[in-house]
mmCIF file of N, CA, C and O in Angstrom:
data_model
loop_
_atom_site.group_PDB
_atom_site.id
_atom_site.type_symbol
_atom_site.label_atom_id
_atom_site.label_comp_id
_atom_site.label_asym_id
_atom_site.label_seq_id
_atom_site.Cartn_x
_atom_site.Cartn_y
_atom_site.Cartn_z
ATOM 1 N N UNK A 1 6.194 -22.502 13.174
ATOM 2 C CA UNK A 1 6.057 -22.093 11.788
ATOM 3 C C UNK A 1 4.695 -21.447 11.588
ATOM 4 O O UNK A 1 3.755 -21.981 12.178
ATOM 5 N N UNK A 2 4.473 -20.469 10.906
ATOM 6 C CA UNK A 2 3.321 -20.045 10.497
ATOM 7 C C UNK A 2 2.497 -20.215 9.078
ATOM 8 O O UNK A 2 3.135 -20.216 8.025
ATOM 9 N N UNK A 3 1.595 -20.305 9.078
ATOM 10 C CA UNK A 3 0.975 -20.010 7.550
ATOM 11 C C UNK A 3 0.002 -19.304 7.431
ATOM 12 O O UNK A 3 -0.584 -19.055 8.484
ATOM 13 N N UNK A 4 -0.529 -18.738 6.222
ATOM 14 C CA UNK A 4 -1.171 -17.814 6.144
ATOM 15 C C UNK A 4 -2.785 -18.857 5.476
ATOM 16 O O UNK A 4 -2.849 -19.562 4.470
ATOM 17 N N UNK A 5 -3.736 -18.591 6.384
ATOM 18 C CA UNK A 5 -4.501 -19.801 5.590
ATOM 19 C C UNK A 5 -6.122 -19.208 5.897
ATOM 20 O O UNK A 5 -6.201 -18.104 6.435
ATOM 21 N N UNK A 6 -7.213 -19.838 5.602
ATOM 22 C CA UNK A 6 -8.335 -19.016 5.836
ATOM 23 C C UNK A 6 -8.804 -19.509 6.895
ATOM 24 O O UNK A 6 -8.477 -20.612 7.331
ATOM 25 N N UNK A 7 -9.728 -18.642 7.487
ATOM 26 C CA UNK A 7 -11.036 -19.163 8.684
ATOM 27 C C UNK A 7 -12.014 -18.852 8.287
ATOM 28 O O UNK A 7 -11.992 -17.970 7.429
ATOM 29 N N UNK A 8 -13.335 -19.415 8.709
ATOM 30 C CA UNK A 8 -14.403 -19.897 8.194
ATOM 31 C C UNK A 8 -15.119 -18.673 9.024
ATOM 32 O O UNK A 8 -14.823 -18.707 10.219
ATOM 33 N N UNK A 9 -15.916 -17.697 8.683
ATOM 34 C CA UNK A 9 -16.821 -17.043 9.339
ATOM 35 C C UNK A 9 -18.240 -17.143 8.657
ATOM 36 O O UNK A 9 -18.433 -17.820 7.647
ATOM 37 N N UNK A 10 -19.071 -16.518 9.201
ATOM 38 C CA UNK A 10 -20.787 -16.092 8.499
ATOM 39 C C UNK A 10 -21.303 -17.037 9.309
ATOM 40 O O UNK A 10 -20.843 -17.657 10.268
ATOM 41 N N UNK A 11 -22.565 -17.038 8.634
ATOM 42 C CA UNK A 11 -23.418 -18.188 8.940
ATOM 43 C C UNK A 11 -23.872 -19.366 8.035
ATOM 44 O O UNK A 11 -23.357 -19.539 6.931
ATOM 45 N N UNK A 12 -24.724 -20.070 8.465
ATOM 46 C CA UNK A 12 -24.651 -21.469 7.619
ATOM 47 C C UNK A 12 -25.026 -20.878 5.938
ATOM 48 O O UNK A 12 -25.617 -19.800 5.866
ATOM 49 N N UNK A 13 -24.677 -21.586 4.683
ATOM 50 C CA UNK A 13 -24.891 -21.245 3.099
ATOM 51 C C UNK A 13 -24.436 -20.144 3.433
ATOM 52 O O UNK A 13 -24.278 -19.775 2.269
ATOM 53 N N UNK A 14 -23.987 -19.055 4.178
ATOM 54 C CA UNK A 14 -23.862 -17.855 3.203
ATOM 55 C C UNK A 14 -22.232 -17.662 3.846
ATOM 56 O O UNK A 14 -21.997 -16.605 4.431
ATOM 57 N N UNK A 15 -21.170 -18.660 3.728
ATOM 58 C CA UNK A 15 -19.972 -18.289 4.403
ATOM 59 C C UNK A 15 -19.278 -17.486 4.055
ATOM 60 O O UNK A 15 -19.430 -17.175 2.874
ATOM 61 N N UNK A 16 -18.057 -16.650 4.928
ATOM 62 C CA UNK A 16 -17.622 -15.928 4.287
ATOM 63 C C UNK A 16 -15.852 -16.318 4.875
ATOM 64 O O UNK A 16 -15.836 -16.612 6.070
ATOM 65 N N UNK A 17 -14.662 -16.341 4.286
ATOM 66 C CA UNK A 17 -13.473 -16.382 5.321
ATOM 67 C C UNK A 17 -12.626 -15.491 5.387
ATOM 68 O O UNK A 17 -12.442 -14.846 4.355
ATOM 69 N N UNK A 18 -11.935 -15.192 6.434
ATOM 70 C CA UNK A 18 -10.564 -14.207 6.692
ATOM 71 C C UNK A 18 -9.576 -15.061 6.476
ATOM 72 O O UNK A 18 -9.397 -16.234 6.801
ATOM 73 N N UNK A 19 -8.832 -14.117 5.746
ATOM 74 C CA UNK A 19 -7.355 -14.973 5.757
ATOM 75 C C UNK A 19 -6.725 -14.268 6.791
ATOM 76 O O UNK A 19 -6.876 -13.070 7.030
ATOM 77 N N UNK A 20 -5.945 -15.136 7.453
ATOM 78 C CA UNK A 20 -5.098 -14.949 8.853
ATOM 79 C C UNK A 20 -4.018 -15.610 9.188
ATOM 80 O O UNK A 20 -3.928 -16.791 8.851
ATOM 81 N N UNK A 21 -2.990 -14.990 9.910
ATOM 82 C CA UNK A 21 -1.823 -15.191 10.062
ATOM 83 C C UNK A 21 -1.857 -16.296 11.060
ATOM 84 O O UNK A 21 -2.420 -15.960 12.101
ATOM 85 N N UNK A 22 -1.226 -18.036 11.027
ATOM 86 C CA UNK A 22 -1.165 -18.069 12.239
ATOM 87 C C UNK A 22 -0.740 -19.433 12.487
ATOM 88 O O UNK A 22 -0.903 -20.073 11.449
ATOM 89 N N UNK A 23 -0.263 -20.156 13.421
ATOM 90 C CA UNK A 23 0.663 -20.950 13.724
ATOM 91 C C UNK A 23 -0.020 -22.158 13.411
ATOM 92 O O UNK A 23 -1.211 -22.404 13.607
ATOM 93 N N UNK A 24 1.056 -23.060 12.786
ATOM 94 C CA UNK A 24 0.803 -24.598 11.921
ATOM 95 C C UNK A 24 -0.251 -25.168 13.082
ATOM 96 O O UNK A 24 -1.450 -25.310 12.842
ATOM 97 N N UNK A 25 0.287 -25.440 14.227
ATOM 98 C CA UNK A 25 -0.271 -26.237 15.036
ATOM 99 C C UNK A 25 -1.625 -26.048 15.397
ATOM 100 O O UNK A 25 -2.200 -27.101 15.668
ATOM 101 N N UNK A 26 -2.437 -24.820 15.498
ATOM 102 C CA UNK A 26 -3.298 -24.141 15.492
ATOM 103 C C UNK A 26 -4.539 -24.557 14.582
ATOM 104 O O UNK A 26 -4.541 -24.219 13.398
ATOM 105 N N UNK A 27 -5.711 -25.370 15.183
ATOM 106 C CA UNK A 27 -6.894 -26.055 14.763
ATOM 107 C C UNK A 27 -7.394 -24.186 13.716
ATOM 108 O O UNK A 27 -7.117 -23.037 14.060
ATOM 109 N N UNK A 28 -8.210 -24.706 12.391
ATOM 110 C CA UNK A 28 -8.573 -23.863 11.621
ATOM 111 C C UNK A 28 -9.614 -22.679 12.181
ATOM 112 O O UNK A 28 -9.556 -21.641 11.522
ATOM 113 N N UNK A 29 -10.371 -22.679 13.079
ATOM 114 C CA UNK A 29 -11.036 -21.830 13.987
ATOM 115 C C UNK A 29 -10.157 -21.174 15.124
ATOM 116 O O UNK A 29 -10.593 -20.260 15.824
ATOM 117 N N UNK A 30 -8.992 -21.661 15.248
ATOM 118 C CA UNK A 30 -7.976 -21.112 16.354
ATOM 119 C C UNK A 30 -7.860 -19.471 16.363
ATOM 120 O O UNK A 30 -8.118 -18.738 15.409
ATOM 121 N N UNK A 31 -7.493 -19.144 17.429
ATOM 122 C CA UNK A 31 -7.122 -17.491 17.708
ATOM 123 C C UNK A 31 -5.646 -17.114 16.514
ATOM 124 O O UNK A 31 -4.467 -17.437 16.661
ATOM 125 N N UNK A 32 -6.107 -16.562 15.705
ATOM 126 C CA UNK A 32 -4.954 -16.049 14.586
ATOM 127 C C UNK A 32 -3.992 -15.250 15.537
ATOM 128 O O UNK A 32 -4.198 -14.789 16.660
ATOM 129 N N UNK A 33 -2.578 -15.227 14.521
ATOM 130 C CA UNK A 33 -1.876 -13.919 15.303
ATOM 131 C C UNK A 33 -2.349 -12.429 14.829
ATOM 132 O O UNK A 33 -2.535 -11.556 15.676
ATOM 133 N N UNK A 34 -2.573 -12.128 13.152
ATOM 134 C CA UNK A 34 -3.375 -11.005 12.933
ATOM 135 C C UNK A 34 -3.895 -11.506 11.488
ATOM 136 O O UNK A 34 -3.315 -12.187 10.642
ATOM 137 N N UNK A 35 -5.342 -10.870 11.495
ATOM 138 C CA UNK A 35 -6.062 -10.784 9.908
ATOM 139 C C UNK A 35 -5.822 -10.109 9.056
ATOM 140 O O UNK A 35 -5.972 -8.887 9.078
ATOM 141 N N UNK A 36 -5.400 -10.758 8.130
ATOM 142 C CA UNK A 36 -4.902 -10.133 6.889
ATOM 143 C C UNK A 36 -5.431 -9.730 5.579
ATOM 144 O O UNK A 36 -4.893 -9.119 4.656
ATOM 145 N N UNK A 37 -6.642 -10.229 5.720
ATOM 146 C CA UNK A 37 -7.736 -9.783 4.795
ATOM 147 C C UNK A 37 -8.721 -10.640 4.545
ATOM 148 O O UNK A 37 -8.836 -11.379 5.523
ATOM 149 N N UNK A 38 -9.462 -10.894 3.740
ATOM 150 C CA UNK A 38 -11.067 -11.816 3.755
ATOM 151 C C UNK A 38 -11.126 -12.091 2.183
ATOM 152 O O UNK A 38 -10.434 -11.537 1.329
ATOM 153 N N UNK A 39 -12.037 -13.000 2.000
ATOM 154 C CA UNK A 39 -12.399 -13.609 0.971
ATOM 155 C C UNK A 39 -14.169 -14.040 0.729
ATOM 156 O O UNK A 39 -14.529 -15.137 1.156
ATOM 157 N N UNK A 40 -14.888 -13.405 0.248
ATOM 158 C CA UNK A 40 -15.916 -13.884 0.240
ATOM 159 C C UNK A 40 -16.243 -14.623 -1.417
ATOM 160 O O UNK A 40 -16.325 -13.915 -2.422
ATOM 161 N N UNK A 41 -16.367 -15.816 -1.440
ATOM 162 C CA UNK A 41 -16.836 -16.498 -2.281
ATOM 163 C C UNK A 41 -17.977 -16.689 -3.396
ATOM 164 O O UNK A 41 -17.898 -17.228 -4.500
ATOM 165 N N UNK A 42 -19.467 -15.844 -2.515
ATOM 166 C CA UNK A 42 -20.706 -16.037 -3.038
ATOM 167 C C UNK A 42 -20.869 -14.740 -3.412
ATOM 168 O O UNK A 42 -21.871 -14.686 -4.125
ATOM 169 N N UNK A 43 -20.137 -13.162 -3.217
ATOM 170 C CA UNK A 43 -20.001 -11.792 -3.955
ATOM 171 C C UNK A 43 -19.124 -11.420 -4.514
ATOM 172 O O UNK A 43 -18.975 -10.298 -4.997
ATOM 173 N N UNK A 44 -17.951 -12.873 -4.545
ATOM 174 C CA UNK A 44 -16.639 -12.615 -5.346
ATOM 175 C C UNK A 44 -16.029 -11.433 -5.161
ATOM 176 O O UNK A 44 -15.899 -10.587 -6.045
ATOM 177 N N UNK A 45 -15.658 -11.336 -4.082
ATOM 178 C CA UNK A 45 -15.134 -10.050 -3.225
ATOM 179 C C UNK A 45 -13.616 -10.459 -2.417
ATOM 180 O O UNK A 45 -13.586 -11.610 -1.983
ATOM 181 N N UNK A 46 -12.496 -9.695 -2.209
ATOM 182 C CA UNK A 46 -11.696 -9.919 -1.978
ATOM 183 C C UNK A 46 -10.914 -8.743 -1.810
ATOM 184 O O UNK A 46 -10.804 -7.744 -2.521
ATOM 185 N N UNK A 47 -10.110 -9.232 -0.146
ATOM 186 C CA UNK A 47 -9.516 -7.732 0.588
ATOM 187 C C UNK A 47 -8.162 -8.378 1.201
ATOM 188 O O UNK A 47 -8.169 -9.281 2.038
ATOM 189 N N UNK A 48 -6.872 -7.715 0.599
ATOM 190 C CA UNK A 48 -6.154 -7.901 1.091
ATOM 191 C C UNK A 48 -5.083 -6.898 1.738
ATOM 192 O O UNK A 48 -4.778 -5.898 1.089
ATOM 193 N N UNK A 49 -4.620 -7.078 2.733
ATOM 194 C CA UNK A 49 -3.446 -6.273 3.388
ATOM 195 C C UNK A 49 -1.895 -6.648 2.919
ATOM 196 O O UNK A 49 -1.173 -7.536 3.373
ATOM 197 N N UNK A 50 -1.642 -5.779 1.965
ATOM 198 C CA UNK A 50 -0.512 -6.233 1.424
ATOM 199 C C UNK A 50 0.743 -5.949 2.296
ATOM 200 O O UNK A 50 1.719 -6.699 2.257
ATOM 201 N N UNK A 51 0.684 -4.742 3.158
ATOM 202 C CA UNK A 51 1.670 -4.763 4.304
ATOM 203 C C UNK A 51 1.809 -5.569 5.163
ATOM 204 O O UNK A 51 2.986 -5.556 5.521
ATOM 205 N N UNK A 52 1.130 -6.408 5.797
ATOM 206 C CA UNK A 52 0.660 -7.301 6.444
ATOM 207 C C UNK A 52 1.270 -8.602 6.075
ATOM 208 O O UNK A 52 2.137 -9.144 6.760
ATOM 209 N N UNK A 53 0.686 -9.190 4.732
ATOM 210 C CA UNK A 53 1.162 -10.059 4.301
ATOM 211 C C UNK A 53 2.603 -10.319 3.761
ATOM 212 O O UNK A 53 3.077 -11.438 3.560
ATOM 213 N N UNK A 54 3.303 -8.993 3.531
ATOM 214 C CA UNK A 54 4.142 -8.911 2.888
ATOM 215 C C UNK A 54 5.576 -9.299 4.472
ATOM 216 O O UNK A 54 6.539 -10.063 4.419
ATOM 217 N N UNK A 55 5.101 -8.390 5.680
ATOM 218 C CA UNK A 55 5.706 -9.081 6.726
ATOM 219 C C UNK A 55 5.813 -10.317 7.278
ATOM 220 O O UNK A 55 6.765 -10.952 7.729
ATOM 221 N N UNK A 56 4.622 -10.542 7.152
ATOM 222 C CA UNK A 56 4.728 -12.791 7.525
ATOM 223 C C UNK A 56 5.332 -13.122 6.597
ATOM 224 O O UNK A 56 6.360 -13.682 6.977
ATOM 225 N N UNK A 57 5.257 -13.084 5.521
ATOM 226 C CA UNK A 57 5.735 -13.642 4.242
ATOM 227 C C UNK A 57 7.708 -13.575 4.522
ATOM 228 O O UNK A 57 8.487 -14.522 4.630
ATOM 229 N N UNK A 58 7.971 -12.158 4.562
ATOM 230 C CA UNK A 58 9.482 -12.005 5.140
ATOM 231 C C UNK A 58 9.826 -13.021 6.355
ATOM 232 O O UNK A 58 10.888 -13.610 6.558
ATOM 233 N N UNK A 59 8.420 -13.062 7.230
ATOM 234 C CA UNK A 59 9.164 -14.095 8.392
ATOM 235 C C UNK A 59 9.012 -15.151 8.112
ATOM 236 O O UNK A 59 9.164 -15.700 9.203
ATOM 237 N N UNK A 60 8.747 -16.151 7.200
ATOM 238 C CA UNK A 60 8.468 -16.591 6.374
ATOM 239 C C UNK A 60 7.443 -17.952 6.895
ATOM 240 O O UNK A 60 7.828 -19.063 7.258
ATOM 241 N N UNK A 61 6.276 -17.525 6.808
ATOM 242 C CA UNK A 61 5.277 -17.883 6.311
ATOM 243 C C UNK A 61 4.826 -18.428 5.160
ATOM 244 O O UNK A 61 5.140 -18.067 4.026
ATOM 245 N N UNK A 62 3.856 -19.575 5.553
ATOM 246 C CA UNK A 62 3.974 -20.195 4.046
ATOM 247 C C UNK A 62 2.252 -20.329 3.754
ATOM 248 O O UNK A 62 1.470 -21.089 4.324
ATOM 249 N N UNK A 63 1.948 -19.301 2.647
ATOM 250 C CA UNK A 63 0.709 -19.525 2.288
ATOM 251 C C UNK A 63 0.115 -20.787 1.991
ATOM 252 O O UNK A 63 1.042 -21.539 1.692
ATOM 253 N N UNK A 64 -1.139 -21.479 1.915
ATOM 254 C CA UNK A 64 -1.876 -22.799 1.991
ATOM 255 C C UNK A 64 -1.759 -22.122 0.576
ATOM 256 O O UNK A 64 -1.230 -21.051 0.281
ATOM 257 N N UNK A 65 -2.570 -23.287 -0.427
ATOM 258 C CA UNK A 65 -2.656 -23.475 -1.643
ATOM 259 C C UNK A 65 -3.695 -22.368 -2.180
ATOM 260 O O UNK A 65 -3.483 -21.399 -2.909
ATOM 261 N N UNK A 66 -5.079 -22.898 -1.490
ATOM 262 C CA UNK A 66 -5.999 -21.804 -1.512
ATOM 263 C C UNK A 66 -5.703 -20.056 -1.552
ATOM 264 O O UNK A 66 -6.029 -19.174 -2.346
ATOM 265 N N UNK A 67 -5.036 -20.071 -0.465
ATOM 266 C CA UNK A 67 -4.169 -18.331 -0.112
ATOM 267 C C UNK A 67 -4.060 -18.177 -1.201
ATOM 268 O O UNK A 67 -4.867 -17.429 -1.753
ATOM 269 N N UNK A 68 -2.847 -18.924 -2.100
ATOM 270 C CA UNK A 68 -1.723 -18.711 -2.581
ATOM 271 C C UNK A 68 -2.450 -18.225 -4.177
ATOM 272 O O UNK A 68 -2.166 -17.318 -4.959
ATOM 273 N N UNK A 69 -3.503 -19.315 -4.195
ATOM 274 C CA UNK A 69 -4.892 -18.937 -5.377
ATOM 275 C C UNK A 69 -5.282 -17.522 -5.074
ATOM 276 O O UNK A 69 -4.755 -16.656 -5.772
ATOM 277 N N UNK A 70 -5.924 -17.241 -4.364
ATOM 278 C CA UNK A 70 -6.765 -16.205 -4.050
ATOM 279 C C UNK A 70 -5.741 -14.894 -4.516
ATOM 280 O O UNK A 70 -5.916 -13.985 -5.328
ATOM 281 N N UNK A 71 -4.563 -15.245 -3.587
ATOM 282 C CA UNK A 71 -3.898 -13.889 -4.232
ATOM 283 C C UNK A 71 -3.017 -13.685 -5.461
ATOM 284 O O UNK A 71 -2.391 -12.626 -5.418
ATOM 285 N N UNK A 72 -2.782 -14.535 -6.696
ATOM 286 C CA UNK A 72 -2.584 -14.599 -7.824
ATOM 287 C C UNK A 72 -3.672 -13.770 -8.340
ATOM 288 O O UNK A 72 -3.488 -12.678 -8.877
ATOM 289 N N UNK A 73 -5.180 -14.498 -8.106
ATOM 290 C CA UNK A 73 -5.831 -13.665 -8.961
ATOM 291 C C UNK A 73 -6.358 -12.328 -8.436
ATOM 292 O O UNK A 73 -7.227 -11.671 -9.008
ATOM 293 N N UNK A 74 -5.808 -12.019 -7.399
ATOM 294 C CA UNK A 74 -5.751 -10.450 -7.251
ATOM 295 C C UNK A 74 -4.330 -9.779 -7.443
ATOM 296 O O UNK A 74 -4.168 -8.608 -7.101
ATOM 297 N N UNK A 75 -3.254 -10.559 -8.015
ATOM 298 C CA UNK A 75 -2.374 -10.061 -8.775
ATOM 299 C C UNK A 75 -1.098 -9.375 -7.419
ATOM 300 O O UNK A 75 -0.260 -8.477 -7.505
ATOM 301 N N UNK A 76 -1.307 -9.875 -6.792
ATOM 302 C CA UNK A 76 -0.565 -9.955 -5.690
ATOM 303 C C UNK A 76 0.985 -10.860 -5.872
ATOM 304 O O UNK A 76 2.149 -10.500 -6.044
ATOM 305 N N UNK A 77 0.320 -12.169 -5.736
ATOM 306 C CA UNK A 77 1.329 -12.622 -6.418
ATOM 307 C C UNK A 77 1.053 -13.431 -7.680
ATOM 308 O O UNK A 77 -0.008 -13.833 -8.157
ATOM 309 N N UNK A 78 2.641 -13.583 -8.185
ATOM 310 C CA UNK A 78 2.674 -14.163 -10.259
ATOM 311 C C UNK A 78 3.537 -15.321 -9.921
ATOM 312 O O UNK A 78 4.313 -15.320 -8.965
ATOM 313 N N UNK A 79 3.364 -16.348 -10.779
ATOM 314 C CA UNK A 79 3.695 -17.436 -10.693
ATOM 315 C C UNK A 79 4.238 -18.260 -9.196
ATOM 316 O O UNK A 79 4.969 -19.250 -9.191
ATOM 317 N N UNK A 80 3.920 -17.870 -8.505
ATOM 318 C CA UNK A 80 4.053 -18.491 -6.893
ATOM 319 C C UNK A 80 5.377 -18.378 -6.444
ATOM 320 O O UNK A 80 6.173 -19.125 -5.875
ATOM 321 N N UNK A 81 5.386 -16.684 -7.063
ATOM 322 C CA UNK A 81 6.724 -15.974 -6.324
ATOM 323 C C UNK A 81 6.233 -14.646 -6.085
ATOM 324 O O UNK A 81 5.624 -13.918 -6.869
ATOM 325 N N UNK A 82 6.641 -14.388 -4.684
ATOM 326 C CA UNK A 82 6.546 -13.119 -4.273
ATOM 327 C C UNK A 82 6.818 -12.037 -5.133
ATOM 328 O O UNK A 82 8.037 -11.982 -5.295
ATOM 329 N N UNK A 83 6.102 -10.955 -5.895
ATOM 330 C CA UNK A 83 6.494 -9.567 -6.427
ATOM 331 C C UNK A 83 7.751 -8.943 -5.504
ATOM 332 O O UNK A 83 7.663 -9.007 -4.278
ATOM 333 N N UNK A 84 9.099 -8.247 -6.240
ATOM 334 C CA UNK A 84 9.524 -8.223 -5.471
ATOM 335 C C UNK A 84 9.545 -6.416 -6.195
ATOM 336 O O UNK A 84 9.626 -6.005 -7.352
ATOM 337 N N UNK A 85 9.418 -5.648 -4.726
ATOM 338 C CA UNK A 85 9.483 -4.140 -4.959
ATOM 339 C C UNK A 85 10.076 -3.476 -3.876
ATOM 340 O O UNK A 85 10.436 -3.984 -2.814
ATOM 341 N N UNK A 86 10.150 -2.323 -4.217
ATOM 342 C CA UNK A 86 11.035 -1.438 -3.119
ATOM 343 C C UNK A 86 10.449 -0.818 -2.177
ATOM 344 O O UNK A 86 10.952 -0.392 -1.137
ATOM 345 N N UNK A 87 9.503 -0.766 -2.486
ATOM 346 C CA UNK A 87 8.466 -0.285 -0.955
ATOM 347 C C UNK A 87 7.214 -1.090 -1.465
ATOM 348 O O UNK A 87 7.005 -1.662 -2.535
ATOM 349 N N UNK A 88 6.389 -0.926 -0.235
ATOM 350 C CA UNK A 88 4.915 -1.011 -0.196
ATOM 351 C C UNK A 88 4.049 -0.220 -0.852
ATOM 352 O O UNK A 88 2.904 -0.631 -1.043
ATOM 353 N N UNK A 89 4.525 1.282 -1.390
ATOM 354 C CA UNK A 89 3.619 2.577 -1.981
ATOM 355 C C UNK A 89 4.074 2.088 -3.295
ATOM 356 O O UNK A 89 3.933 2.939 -4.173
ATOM 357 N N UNK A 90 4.590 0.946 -3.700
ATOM 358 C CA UNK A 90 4.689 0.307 -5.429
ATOM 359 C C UNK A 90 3.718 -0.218 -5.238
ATOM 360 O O UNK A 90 2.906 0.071 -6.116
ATOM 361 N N UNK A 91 3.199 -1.116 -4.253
ATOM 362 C CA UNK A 91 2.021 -2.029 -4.824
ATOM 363 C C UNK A 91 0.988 -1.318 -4.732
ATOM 364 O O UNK A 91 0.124 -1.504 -5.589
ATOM 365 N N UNK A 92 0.766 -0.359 -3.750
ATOM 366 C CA UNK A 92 -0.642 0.703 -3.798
ATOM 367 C C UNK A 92 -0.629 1.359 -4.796
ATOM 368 O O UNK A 92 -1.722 1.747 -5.208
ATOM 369 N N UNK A 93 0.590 1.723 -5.548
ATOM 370 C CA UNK A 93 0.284 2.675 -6.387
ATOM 371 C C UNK A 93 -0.268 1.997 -7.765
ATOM 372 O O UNK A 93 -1.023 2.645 -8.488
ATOM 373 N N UNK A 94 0.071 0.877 -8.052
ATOM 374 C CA UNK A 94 -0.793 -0.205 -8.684
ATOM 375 C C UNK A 94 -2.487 -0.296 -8.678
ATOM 376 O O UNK A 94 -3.131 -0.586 -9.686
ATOM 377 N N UNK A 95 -2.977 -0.051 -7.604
ATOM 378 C CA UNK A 95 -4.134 -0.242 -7.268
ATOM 379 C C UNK A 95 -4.690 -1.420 -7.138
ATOM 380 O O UNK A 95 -5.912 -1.472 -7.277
ATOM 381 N N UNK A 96 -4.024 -2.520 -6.872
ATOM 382 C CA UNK A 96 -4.430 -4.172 -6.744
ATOM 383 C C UNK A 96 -4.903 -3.864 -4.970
ATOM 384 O O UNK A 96 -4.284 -3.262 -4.093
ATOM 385 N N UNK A 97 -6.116 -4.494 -4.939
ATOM 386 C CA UNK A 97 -6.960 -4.829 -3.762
ATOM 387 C C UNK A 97 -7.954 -3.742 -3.218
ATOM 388 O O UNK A 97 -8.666 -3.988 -2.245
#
C-alpha cells in the first residue's frame, strides 16, 4: 500500500519537507517512490505536482492527515474528496500551486 506523506529535509530549526510517494512499510526518511512536491513551514510556501499526485491517488494511495491538510489549503482538494475533472489542464488552468 502506499501513502503520500512528508519527509523531513533542511537542517536543524530551519526544516523544510517533501511530500513523497511511498510504501506504508517504509521508515519516514526511507527512499520514496517519487516527490511530489514540498512544504516549507517557516516561509509558508507550498509546491505541489498535481499530475503526480493525481496518479498515486488513482492507484490509490492514501494521503496522511497532514498531506491531506496541506493540500485543502492549496485548494487541491475540498472536503477530503478528490476534485474530480476531465483532464489535468482544468486544474492548471485554475492556477492552484
Amino acid at each position: 500500500m502506499l501513502k503520500l506523506r512528508l519527509r523531513r529535509c533542511g537542517r536543524k530549526q530551519r526544516t523544510i519537507y517533501r511530500i513523497v510517494a511511498i510504501d506504508v512499510r517504509s521508515r519516514r526518511e526511507g527512499k520514496p517512490l517519487r516527490k511530489v512536491g514540498f512544504y516549507d513551514p517557516i516561509n509558508n510556501q507550498t509546491y505541489l505536482n498535481f499530475p503526480d499526485i493525481l496518479y498515486f491517488l488513482e492507484k490509490g494511495a492514501q494521503p496522511t492527515e497532514t498531506v491531506q491538510d496541506i493540500s485543502k489549503k492549496s485548494g487541491f482538494l475540498q472536503n477530503s474528496a478528490l476534485i474530480k475533472v476531465n483532464s489535468i489542464n482544468a486544474i492548471q488552468k485554475r492556477g492552484v500551486g
